[in-house]
Short mmCIF file of C-alpha atoms and ligand atoms in Angstrom, two decimals:
data_model
loop_
_atom_site.label_atom_id
_atom_site.label_comp_id
_atom_site.label_asym_id
_atom_site.label_seq_id
_atom_site.Cartn_x
_atom_site.Cartn_y
_atom_site.Cartn_z
CA MET A 15 22.36 -2.02 -4.45
CA ALA A 16 21.20 -4.25 -7.66
CA ASN A 17 23.13 -3.41 -10.89
CA PRO A 18 21.01 -1.44 -13.17
CA THR A 19 21.86 -2.46 -16.14
CA ALA A 20 22.00 -5.98 -15.07
CA LYS A 21 19.73 -8.10 -17.77
CA SER A 22 17.52 -10.60 -17.93
CA TRP A 23 17.23 -13.85 -19.99
CA LEU A 24 13.47 -13.57 -19.88
CA PRO A 25 13.10 -10.94 -22.63
CA GLU A 26 10.73 -9.11 -21.88
CA ALA A 27 11.85 -8.34 -18.17
CA ASN A 28 14.58 -6.27 -20.41
CA HIS A 29 11.49 -3.92 -21.32
CA PRO A 30 11.16 -0.36 -20.45
CA THR A 31 7.51 -0.47 -19.82
CA THR A 32 7.71 -3.64 -16.77
CA ASP A 33 6.32 -3.20 -13.65
CA PHE A 34 9.06 -6.35 -12.92
CA PRO A 35 12.20 -5.87 -14.37
CA LEU A 36 15.33 -8.44 -12.77
CA THR A 37 15.96 -5.30 -10.32
CA HIS A 38 12.96 -5.80 -8.90
CA LEU A 39 11.74 -8.76 -8.10
CA PRO A 40 8.63 -8.07 -5.89
CA TYR A 41 7.46 -11.10 -3.36
CA GLY A 42 3.72 -12.34 -3.72
CA ALA A 43 2.29 -15.36 -3.50
CA PHE A 44 -0.03 -17.26 -5.18
CA LEU A 45 -1.98 -21.02 -5.80
CA VAL A 46 -1.10 -24.25 -7.45
CA GLU A 47 -3.37 -27.03 -6.66
CA GLY A 48 -4.81 -25.53 -3.84
CA GLN A 49 -1.28 -25.23 -1.86
CA GLN A 50 -0.33 -21.16 -1.42
CA HIS A 51 3.42 -20.70 -2.66
CA LEU A 52 5.76 -18.03 -2.76
CA CYS A 53 7.45 -16.44 -5.80
CA VAL A 54 8.37 -13.37 -7.07
CA ALA A 55 7.56 -11.16 -10.43
CA ILE A 56 9.98 -11.03 -13.15
CA GLY A 57 7.98 -9.44 -16.74
CA ASP A 58 4.89 -10.96 -17.74
CA HIS A 59 5.36 -14.09 -15.05
CA LEU A 60 6.18 -15.16 -11.59
CA LEU A 61 8.78 -17.53 -10.67
CA ASP A 62 7.74 -20.43 -7.82
CA LEU A 63 10.01 -20.18 -4.76
CA HIS A 64 8.59 -23.65 -3.17
CA SER A 65 9.68 -25.31 -6.95
CA CYS A 66 13.00 -22.63 -6.97
CA ALA A 67 13.77 -24.74 -3.18
CA SER A 68 12.71 -28.45 -4.44
CA THR A 69 14.91 -28.44 -7.56
CA GLY A 70 17.87 -27.29 -5.13
CA LEU A 71 18.50 -23.75 -6.92
CA LEU A 72 18.18 -21.66 -3.43
CA PRO A 73 20.59 -22.24 -0.62
CA PRO A 74 19.30 -24.70 2.11
CA THR A 75 19.18 -22.09 4.98
CA LEU A 76 16.25 -20.99 2.91
CA THR A 77 14.32 -23.93 1.81
CA GLU A 78 12.55 -24.12 4.42
CA SER A 79 10.98 -20.21 4.53
CA CYS A 80 10.43 -20.43 1.01
CA GLN A 81 8.61 -23.30 1.08
CA ALA A 82 6.49 -21.64 3.41
CA PRO A 83 2.72 -19.94 2.43
CA THR A 84 3.93 -17.01 3.63
CA LEU A 85 6.73 -14.48 3.40
CA ASN A 86 6.61 -14.28 7.68
CA LEU A 87 8.86 -17.27 7.99
CA LEU A 88 11.77 -15.87 5.70
CA MET A 89 11.70 -11.90 7.63
CA SER A 90 12.31 -13.51 10.97
CA GLN A 91 15.58 -14.91 8.91
CA GLY A 92 16.48 -11.31 9.01
CA HIS A 93 18.71 -9.55 6.77
CA ALA A 94 21.01 -11.61 5.94
CA ALA A 95 18.34 -14.34 4.46
CA TRP A 96 16.96 -11.20 2.49
CA THR A 97 20.03 -10.68 0.94
CA LEU A 98 20.80 -13.75 0.23
CA LEU A 99 17.46 -14.79 -1.32
CA ARG A 100 17.49 -11.65 -3.41
CA LYS A 101 21.00 -12.18 -4.82
CA THR A 102 20.25 -15.96 -5.32
CA LEU A 103 16.86 -14.88 -7.90
CA THR A 104 18.71 -12.25 -9.25
CA ALA A 105 21.50 -14.36 -10.87
CA LEU A 106 19.05 -17.10 -12.10
CA LEU A 107 17.42 -14.61 -13.97
CA HIS A 108 19.99 -13.09 -15.38
CA ILE A 109 21.54 -13.65 -18.29
CA ASP A 110 24.68 -15.05 -17.44
CA VAL A 111 22.43 -17.92 -15.36
CA ASN A 112 24.33 -21.05 -15.94
CA PRO A 113 22.23 -23.26 -18.21
CA GLU A 114 21.16 -26.40 -16.28
CA HIS A 115 19.93 -23.67 -13.56
CA LYS A 116 17.94 -21.69 -16.42
CA GLU A 117 16.24 -24.71 -17.44
CA LYS A 118 14.98 -25.51 -13.84
CA ALA A 119 14.04 -21.91 -13.42
CA GLU A 120 12.11 -21.77 -16.59
CA ALA A 121 10.17 -24.74 -15.05
CA ALA A 122 8.97 -22.81 -12.84
CA LEU A 123 7.50 -19.79 -14.17
CA HIS A 124 4.06 -19.74 -14.66
CA SER A 125 2.29 -16.65 -16.47
CA ILE A 126 0.80 -14.11 -13.55
CA ALA A 127 -1.98 -13.13 -15.78
CA GLY A 128 -3.19 -17.25 -15.85
CA ALA A 129 -1.92 -16.68 -11.45
CA SER A 130 -4.19 -17.18 -8.40
CA LEU A 131 -2.30 -14.40 -6.62
CA GLN A 132 -2.84 -14.05 -2.95
CA LYS A 133 -1.92 -12.12 0.35
CA PRO A 134 1.86 -13.19 0.75
CA VAL A 135 2.04 -11.74 4.87
CA HIS A 136 0.38 -13.15 7.38
CA ILE A 137 -0.51 -9.75 8.97
CA PRO A 138 -1.07 -10.00 12.76
CA ASN A 139 -1.62 -6.22 13.11
CA TYR A 140 -2.66 -3.15 10.58
CA THR A 141 -1.90 0.02 11.99
CA ASP A 142 -3.15 3.13 9.46
CA PHE A 143 -1.70 7.25 10.04
CA TYR A 144 -2.36 10.47 8.33
CA ALA A 145 0.96 11.28 6.95
CA SER A 146 0.09 13.88 4.01
CA ILE A 147 -0.16 17.10 4.90
CA HIS A 148 -2.00 17.96 1.58
CA HIS A 149 -4.87 15.39 2.50
CA ALA A 150 -4.97 16.18 6.62
CA THR A 151 -5.29 20.24 5.36
CA ARG A 152 -8.06 19.99 2.57
CA VAL A 153 -10.36 17.37 4.32
CA GLY A 154 -9.61 19.89 7.71
CA GLN A 155 -11.24 22.64 5.60
CA LEU A 156 -14.09 20.98 4.70
CA PHE A 157 -14.99 20.38 8.46
CA ARG A 158 -12.82 23.34 10.34
CA PRO A 159 -12.68 25.64 7.91
CA ASP A 160 -11.28 28.34 10.25
CA GLN A 161 -8.69 25.69 11.62
CA PRO A 162 -8.11 23.08 8.58
CA LEU A 163 -4.86 21.25 10.31
CA LEU A 164 -5.41 20.95 13.36
CA PRO A 165 -2.42 22.47 16.67
CA ASN A 166 -0.81 18.54 17.26
CA TYR A 167 -0.61 17.70 13.20
CA LYS A 168 3.49 18.92 12.74
CA HIS A 169 3.70 17.81 16.06
CA ILE A 170 2.99 14.09 16.11
CA PRO A 171 2.88 11.21 13.36
CA ILE A 172 -1.44 11.02 13.65
CA GLY A 173 -2.50 7.16 13.63
CA TYR A 174 -4.64 5.25 14.67
CA HIS A 175 -5.23 0.78 14.61
CA GLY A 176 -7.03 -0.30 12.51
CA ARG A 177 -8.39 -3.83 11.71
CA ALA A 178 -5.56 -6.93 10.31
CA SER A 179 -8.56 -9.69 9.90
CA SER A 180 -10.25 -7.82 7.22
CA ILE A 181 -7.30 -6.50 4.68
CA ILE A 182 -7.97 -8.66 1.55
CA VAL A 183 -5.46 -8.72 -2.10
CA SER A 184 -6.06 -7.04 -4.67
CA GLY A 185 -9.21 -8.88 -6.88
CA TYR A 186 -11.12 -9.84 -3.58
CA ALA A 187 -14.47 -7.76 -4.19
CA VAL A 188 -15.53 -5.08 -1.87
CA THR A 189 -19.36 -5.49 -0.02
CA ARG A 190 -20.96 -2.18 0.74
CA PRO A 191 -21.20 -2.29 3.81
CA VAL A 192 -24.00 -1.46 5.72
CA GLY A 193 -23.63 1.26 9.20
CA GLN A 194 -25.55 4.10 11.24
CA SER A 195 -25.57 7.21 10.18
CA ARG A 196 -25.95 10.66 11.68
CA PRO A 197 -30.06 11.20 12.06
CA PHE A 198 -31.40 14.26 10.01
CA SER A 199 -32.15 16.37 13.35
CA PRO A 200 -31.19 15.80 17.06
CA ASP A 201 -35.44 14.03 18.16
CA THR A 202 -34.53 11.56 15.72
CA GLN A 203 -33.67 8.21 15.60
CA SER A 204 -30.44 7.87 13.69
CA LYS A 205 -30.31 5.53 10.39
CA PHE A 206 -29.14 1.59 10.04
CA LEU A 207 -28.23 1.32 6.08
CA PRO A 208 -26.36 0.71 3.81
CA THR A 209 -23.15 3.49 3.36
CA ASN A 210 -24.22 5.97 0.77
CA ALA A 211 -20.90 7.69 1.02
CA LEU A 212 -18.71 4.56 0.00
CA ASP A 213 -14.52 5.96 -0.75
CA TYR A 214 -11.54 5.08 -1.55
CA GLU A 215 -7.99 6.07 0.35
CA LEU A 216 -4.63 5.51 -1.59
CA GLU A 217 -1.99 4.95 0.44
CA LEU A 218 1.45 2.50 1.01
CA ALA A 219 1.45 -0.12 2.88
CA LEU A 220 4.82 -0.45 4.92
CA TYR A 221 5.89 -4.03 5.73
CA ILE A 222 7.55 -4.83 9.19
CA GLY A 223 10.15 -7.26 8.59
CA THR A 224 12.33 -7.12 11.83
CA PRO A 225 10.01 -7.12 15.36
CA ASN A 226 11.20 -5.14 18.66
CA LEU A 227 10.35 -6.21 22.38
CA LEU A 228 7.54 -4.40 24.57
CA SER A 229 9.31 -1.62 26.10
CA ALA A 230 12.33 -1.17 24.11
CA PRO A 231 11.69 1.66 21.29
CA ILE A 232 13.01 1.56 18.25
CA PRO A 233 15.73 4.75 17.36
CA ILE A 234 14.69 6.37 14.08
CA SER A 235 18.26 5.62 13.45
CA GLU A 236 17.26 2.00 13.22
CA ALA A 237 13.72 2.50 11.99
CA ALA A 238 14.53 1.50 8.56
CA GLY A 239 16.21 -1.45 9.31
CA HIS A 240 12.88 -2.92 10.26
CA LEU A 241 10.81 -2.46 7.14
CA PHE A 242 10.91 -5.17 4.79
CA GLY A 243 9.19 -3.43 1.58
CA ILE A 244 6.19 -1.96 0.72
CA SER A 245 2.82 -2.55 -1.42
CA LEU A 246 -0.34 -0.12 -2.33
CA LEU A 247 -3.53 -0.05 -0.10
CA ASN A 248 -6.75 1.19 -0.72
CA ASP A 249 -8.32 2.16 2.96
CA TRP A 250 -12.04 1.70 1.74
CA SER A 251 -13.74 4.55 3.82
CA ALA A 252 -18.04 4.67 4.68
CA ARG A 253 -18.03 8.51 5.14
CA ASP A 254 -22.01 9.05 6.16
CA VAL A 255 -20.94 6.11 9.03
CA GLN A 256 -17.47 7.92 9.74
CA SER A 257 -19.28 11.41 10.43
CA TRP A 258 -21.49 9.58 13.58
CA GLU A 259 -18.63 7.25 14.98
CA TYR A 260 -15.56 9.31 14.87
CA GLN A 261 -15.54 11.20 18.25
CA PRO A 262 -14.41 10.70 20.39
CA LEU A 263 -12.19 7.25 19.54
CA GLY A 264 -11.72 7.86 16.39
CA PRO A 265 -12.01 5.51 13.25
CA PHE A 266 -14.53 2.06 14.28
CA LEU A 267 -16.71 0.90 11.29
CA ALA A 268 -16.12 3.17 8.87
CA LYS A 269 -13.00 2.02 8.23
CA ASN A 270 -12.82 -1.87 9.43
CA PHE A 271 -15.35 -3.41 6.47
CA ALA A 272 -12.43 -3.74 4.19
CA THR A 273 -8.85 -3.03 3.49
CA SER A 274 -7.56 -3.89 0.09
CA ILE A 275 -3.42 -4.73 -0.34
CA SER A 276 -1.82 -5.12 -3.44
CA PRO A 277 -0.21 -8.70 -4.09
CA TRP A 278 3.23 -7.59 -4.29
CA VAL A 279 5.32 -6.38 -1.67
CA THR A 280 8.78 -4.45 -3.12
CA PRO A 281 11.79 -4.86 -1.06
CA MET A 282 12.71 -2.26 0.74
CA SER A 283 16.77 -3.15 -1.27
CA ALA A 284 14.85 -2.61 -5.03
CA LEU A 285 13.59 1.04 -3.40
CA GLU A 286 17.44 2.19 -2.93
CA PRO A 287 17.23 4.43 -5.49
CA PHE A 288 14.14 5.99 -5.33
CA HIS A 289 14.83 7.76 -1.82
CA ALA A 290 14.04 11.32 -1.15
CA PRO A 291 14.82 13.86 0.95
CA ALA A 292 12.43 14.40 3.34
CA ALA A 293 9.61 16.99 3.34
CA THR A 294 11.26 20.64 4.22
CA ARG A 295 9.44 21.98 7.40
CA PRO A 296 9.65 25.67 6.65
CA ASP A 297 9.35 28.53 9.47
CA PRO A 298 7.25 28.41 11.46
CA ASP A 299 7.07 25.21 11.56
CA PRO A 300 8.19 23.10 14.81
CA LYS A 301 11.53 21.35 15.22
CA LEU A 302 11.44 17.68 14.95
CA LEU A 303 11.70 16.16 18.26
CA PRO A 304 14.45 14.16 18.98
CA TYR A 305 13.82 10.89 18.63
CA LEU A 306 11.83 11.39 15.56
CA HIS A 307 14.59 13.49 14.11
CA SER A 308 18.01 11.30 12.09
CA VAL A 309 19.86 13.46 9.56
CA ALA A 310 19.99 10.15 7.37
CA ASP A 311 16.34 10.20 7.64
CA GLN A 312 16.45 14.00 6.69
CA ASN A 313 18.57 13.87 3.94
CA HIS A 314 17.13 10.54 1.98
CA GLY A 315 13.86 8.83 4.22
CA SER A 316 11.20 9.71 1.77
CA ILE A 317 10.04 7.10 -1.11
CA ASP A 318 9.44 8.69 -4.13
CA VAL A 319 6.21 6.56 -5.74
CA LYS A 320 4.34 7.63 -8.53
CA LEU A 321 0.65 7.47 -7.48
CA GLU A 322 -2.62 7.23 -9.38
CA VAL A 323 -5.99 5.90 -8.78
CA LEU A 324 -8.51 5.23 -11.18
CA ILE A 325 -12.45 4.05 -11.67
CA SER A 326 -13.99 1.38 -14.11
CA THR A 327 -17.79 1.91 -13.96
CA PHE A 328 -20.17 -0.71 -14.98
CA THR A 329 -21.15 0.92 -17.90
CA MET A 330 -17.33 1.16 -18.30
CA ARG A 331 -16.95 -2.26 -19.31
CA GLU A 332 -19.70 -2.54 -20.71
CA ASN A 333 -18.99 -0.37 -24.02
CA ASN A 334 -15.13 -1.23 -23.41
CA LEU A 335 -14.06 1.72 -21.68
CA GLU A 336 -10.24 1.75 -20.52
CA PRO A 337 -10.78 2.93 -16.93
CA HIS A 338 -10.51 6.71 -15.88
CA SER A 339 -7.81 8.64 -13.89
CA LEU A 340 -9.29 10.07 -10.83
CA SER A 341 -5.98 11.89 -9.43
CA LYS A 342 -2.71 11.52 -9.18
CA SER A 343 0.18 11.83 -6.49
CA SER A 344 2.89 11.23 -5.09
CA ALA A 345 4.42 9.71 -1.86
CA GLU A 346 7.22 11.63 -1.48
CA GLY A 347 5.83 15.07 -0.58
CA LEU A 348 4.14 12.54 2.64
CA TYR A 349 4.77 14.96 5.91
CA TRP A 350 6.45 12.06 7.92
CA THR A 351 8.85 9.33 6.75
CA PRO A 352 8.55 6.11 6.79
CA SER A 353 10.73 5.83 9.77
CA GLN A 354 9.46 8.79 11.40
CA LEU A 355 6.09 6.35 11.57
CA VAL A 356 8.09 3.17 12.78
CA ALA A 357 10.11 5.45 15.81
CA HIS A 358 7.08 7.11 16.43
CA HIS A 359 4.52 4.18 16.74
CA THR A 360 7.65 2.16 19.07
CA SER A 361 8.39 5.19 20.91
CA ASN A 362 5.84 4.24 23.97
CA GLY A 363 7.70 0.46 24.25
CA CYS A 364 4.93 -0.90 21.88
CA ASN A 365 6.26 -4.03 20.44
CA LEU A 366 5.75 -4.19 16.36
CA GLN A 367 5.32 -7.65 15.22
CA ILE A 368 6.42 -9.62 11.75
CA GLY A 369 4.19 -8.84 9.20
CA ASP A 370 2.47 -5.86 10.70
CA VAL A 371 1.60 -2.97 8.60
CA LEU A 372 2.01 0.35 8.70
CA ALA A 373 0.22 2.85 6.48
CA THR A 374 0.62 6.07 5.39
CA GLY A 375 -2.45 7.06 5.33
CA THR A 376 -4.27 8.72 2.28
CA ILE A 377 -1.39 10.38 -0.12
CA SER A 378 -3.02 13.55 -1.83
CA GLY A 379 -0.56 16.37 -3.42
CA PRO A 380 -0.42 20.01 -3.42
CA SER A 381 -3.34 20.65 -5.80
CA GLU A 382 -7.02 19.50 -5.43
CA ALA A 383 -7.11 17.36 -8.30
CA SER A 384 -4.32 15.55 -7.11
CA ALA A 385 -6.24 14.54 -4.17
CA GLY A 386 -6.36 10.72 -3.30
CA CYS A 387 -9.73 10.00 -2.00
CA LEU A 388 -13.65 11.20 -3.42
CA LEU A 389 -13.81 13.06 -0.35
CA GLU A 390 -11.72 15.69 -0.92
CA LEU A 391 -12.18 15.21 -4.96
CA THR A 392 -15.69 16.17 -4.86
CA ARG A 393 -15.87 18.30 -1.63
CA ASN A 394 -17.48 15.26 0.41
CA GLY A 395 -20.18 15.29 -2.16
CA ALA A 396 -20.81 18.43 -3.33
CA ARG A 397 -18.97 18.33 -6.85
CA PRO A 398 -19.27 15.52 -9.06
CA ILE A 399 -16.91 14.55 -10.78
CA PRO A 400 -17.79 14.00 -14.74
CA LEU A 401 -17.04 10.44 -16.52
CA PRO A 402 -16.75 9.87 -20.10
CA THR A 403 -19.88 7.56 -20.51
CA GLY A 404 -21.49 10.65 -19.14
CA GLU A 405 -21.86 8.76 -15.88
CA SER A 406 -20.34 11.32 -12.94
CA ARG A 407 -19.31 10.14 -9.30
CA THR A 408 -19.64 11.49 -5.96
CA PHE A 409 -19.27 8.34 -3.64
CA LEU A 410 -19.05 5.06 -5.54
CA GLN A 411 -21.54 2.92 -6.84
CA ASP A 412 -22.47 -1.08 -6.81
CA GLY A 413 -20.34 -2.39 -9.78
CA ASP A 414 -17.51 0.57 -9.64
CA GLU A 415 -14.33 -0.76 -9.79
CA ILE A 416 -10.76 1.47 -8.24
CA ILE A 417 -7.93 1.18 -9.73
CA LEU A 418 -4.44 1.81 -7.32
CA ARG A 419 -1.08 1.55 -9.62
CA GLY A 420 2.43 3.13 -8.23
CA SER A 421 5.88 3.07 -9.99
CA CYS A 422 8.93 4.58 -9.40
CA GLU A 423 11.55 6.06 -11.75
CA ALA A 424 15.56 7.42 -11.26
CA PRO A 425 17.77 8.26 -14.11
CA GLY A 426 20.35 5.93 -14.67
CA HIS A 427 18.00 2.79 -13.61
CA PRO A 428 15.18 1.09 -14.61
CA ARG A 429 11.70 2.37 -13.71
CA ILE A 430 9.38 -0.25 -11.44
CA GLY A 431 5.98 -0.55 -10.75
CA LEU A 432 4.22 -1.62 -7.66
CA GLY A 433 1.60 -3.61 -10.00
CA GLU A 434 -2.43 -2.71 -9.07
CA CYS A 435 -4.57 -2.58 -6.30
CA ARG A 436 -8.06 -3.66 -7.38
CA ALA A 437 -11.49 -4.01 -6.53
CA THR A 438 -14.79 -3.90 -7.20
CA ILE A 439 -18.09 -3.13 -5.08
CA LEU A 440 -20.91 -5.30 -4.02
CA PRO A 441 -24.45 -4.66 -2.97
CA ALA A 442 -24.85 -4.25 0.25
CA ARG A 443 -26.38 -6.82 1.76
CA THR A 444 -30.04 -7.58 1.80
CA1 CA B 30 -6.76 6.09 6.27
#
């Protein structure tokens, strides 16, 4: 674990409100003259790893991976390489740095505000889970009041295979999808129109850093070691399309038109101070099957990330109003831990690949006000949300921008922030 009192020579990185103190150093990627370079965030700046490797600031064994356009090569080098790079970068940005190294590092700094941030990981596969029991319960209440939580929920982490090709980095706009939805009556035609129920889903993305071979499940005791880091993720959803298409095979076109991901990947090692016990399973919850149980995971397998969703409408921006907070929740309360998701996903021998994203599913808190999507917050459109402009929302309108934020705090440790995951809704194609 990084020394929590270590200071950087970059003063802004020592400020208590920064997302990116010296103990964080999340990885990203940005464009330099059309070429994608890897970087780490520090204070209001990013440090160009490609440039650091060129000027001899990084160990030779890391040159190739740090000059690659994505993190996948570094991931493939394994834990020893991840630790070596973090240690090298921490020393380089530490207040006691060698002055010659500092001069070279300063030349590799760029303002984050002016940078064109890109997807830092090539993502071969994307799986989405349903790990928030509060989300599962409240969505269930809308459609099955007599049995909100399905009988399998507390036994098995529910998930489905999403679509990796349409994952976009924060800042890229989302075009309102067109799709088929339920006919007005059984003897009329179904509709094929721009979705009228566009929603966001507040989630965390878990990046797989260490793969497993086909037919070789990952035991839960080793699952955490397969994770490289986390980001914020918005799993955009067209609810009218979803409710018509999902039976019997599950979500499809209602989900795969776009998924936004934040540009910064927080390494698991930066999250060590922010782990928490797994969710309690009070009687009569079923006991965990052995492949989903480890003492270490139960004791500190959850990650305490505080989360917030904000909206900025076109009218709000026209009137220079700050984004409006829609809800706050926390990843600490998820019913399933990241290790349980990894162990379950591979329990049948399914092989995870380097760079795969496992998303948590919508993260909602115990209260209705802490819901992580509009479906819950508005009770499927029945209860509009008033906004400071006098506007209201049931689902998203064109021009709306959704912003996800996340941060971790623990006594004795600098706060870290996951940055932002934001995107604006564009009108459907005609
Ligand atoms: Ca989802």
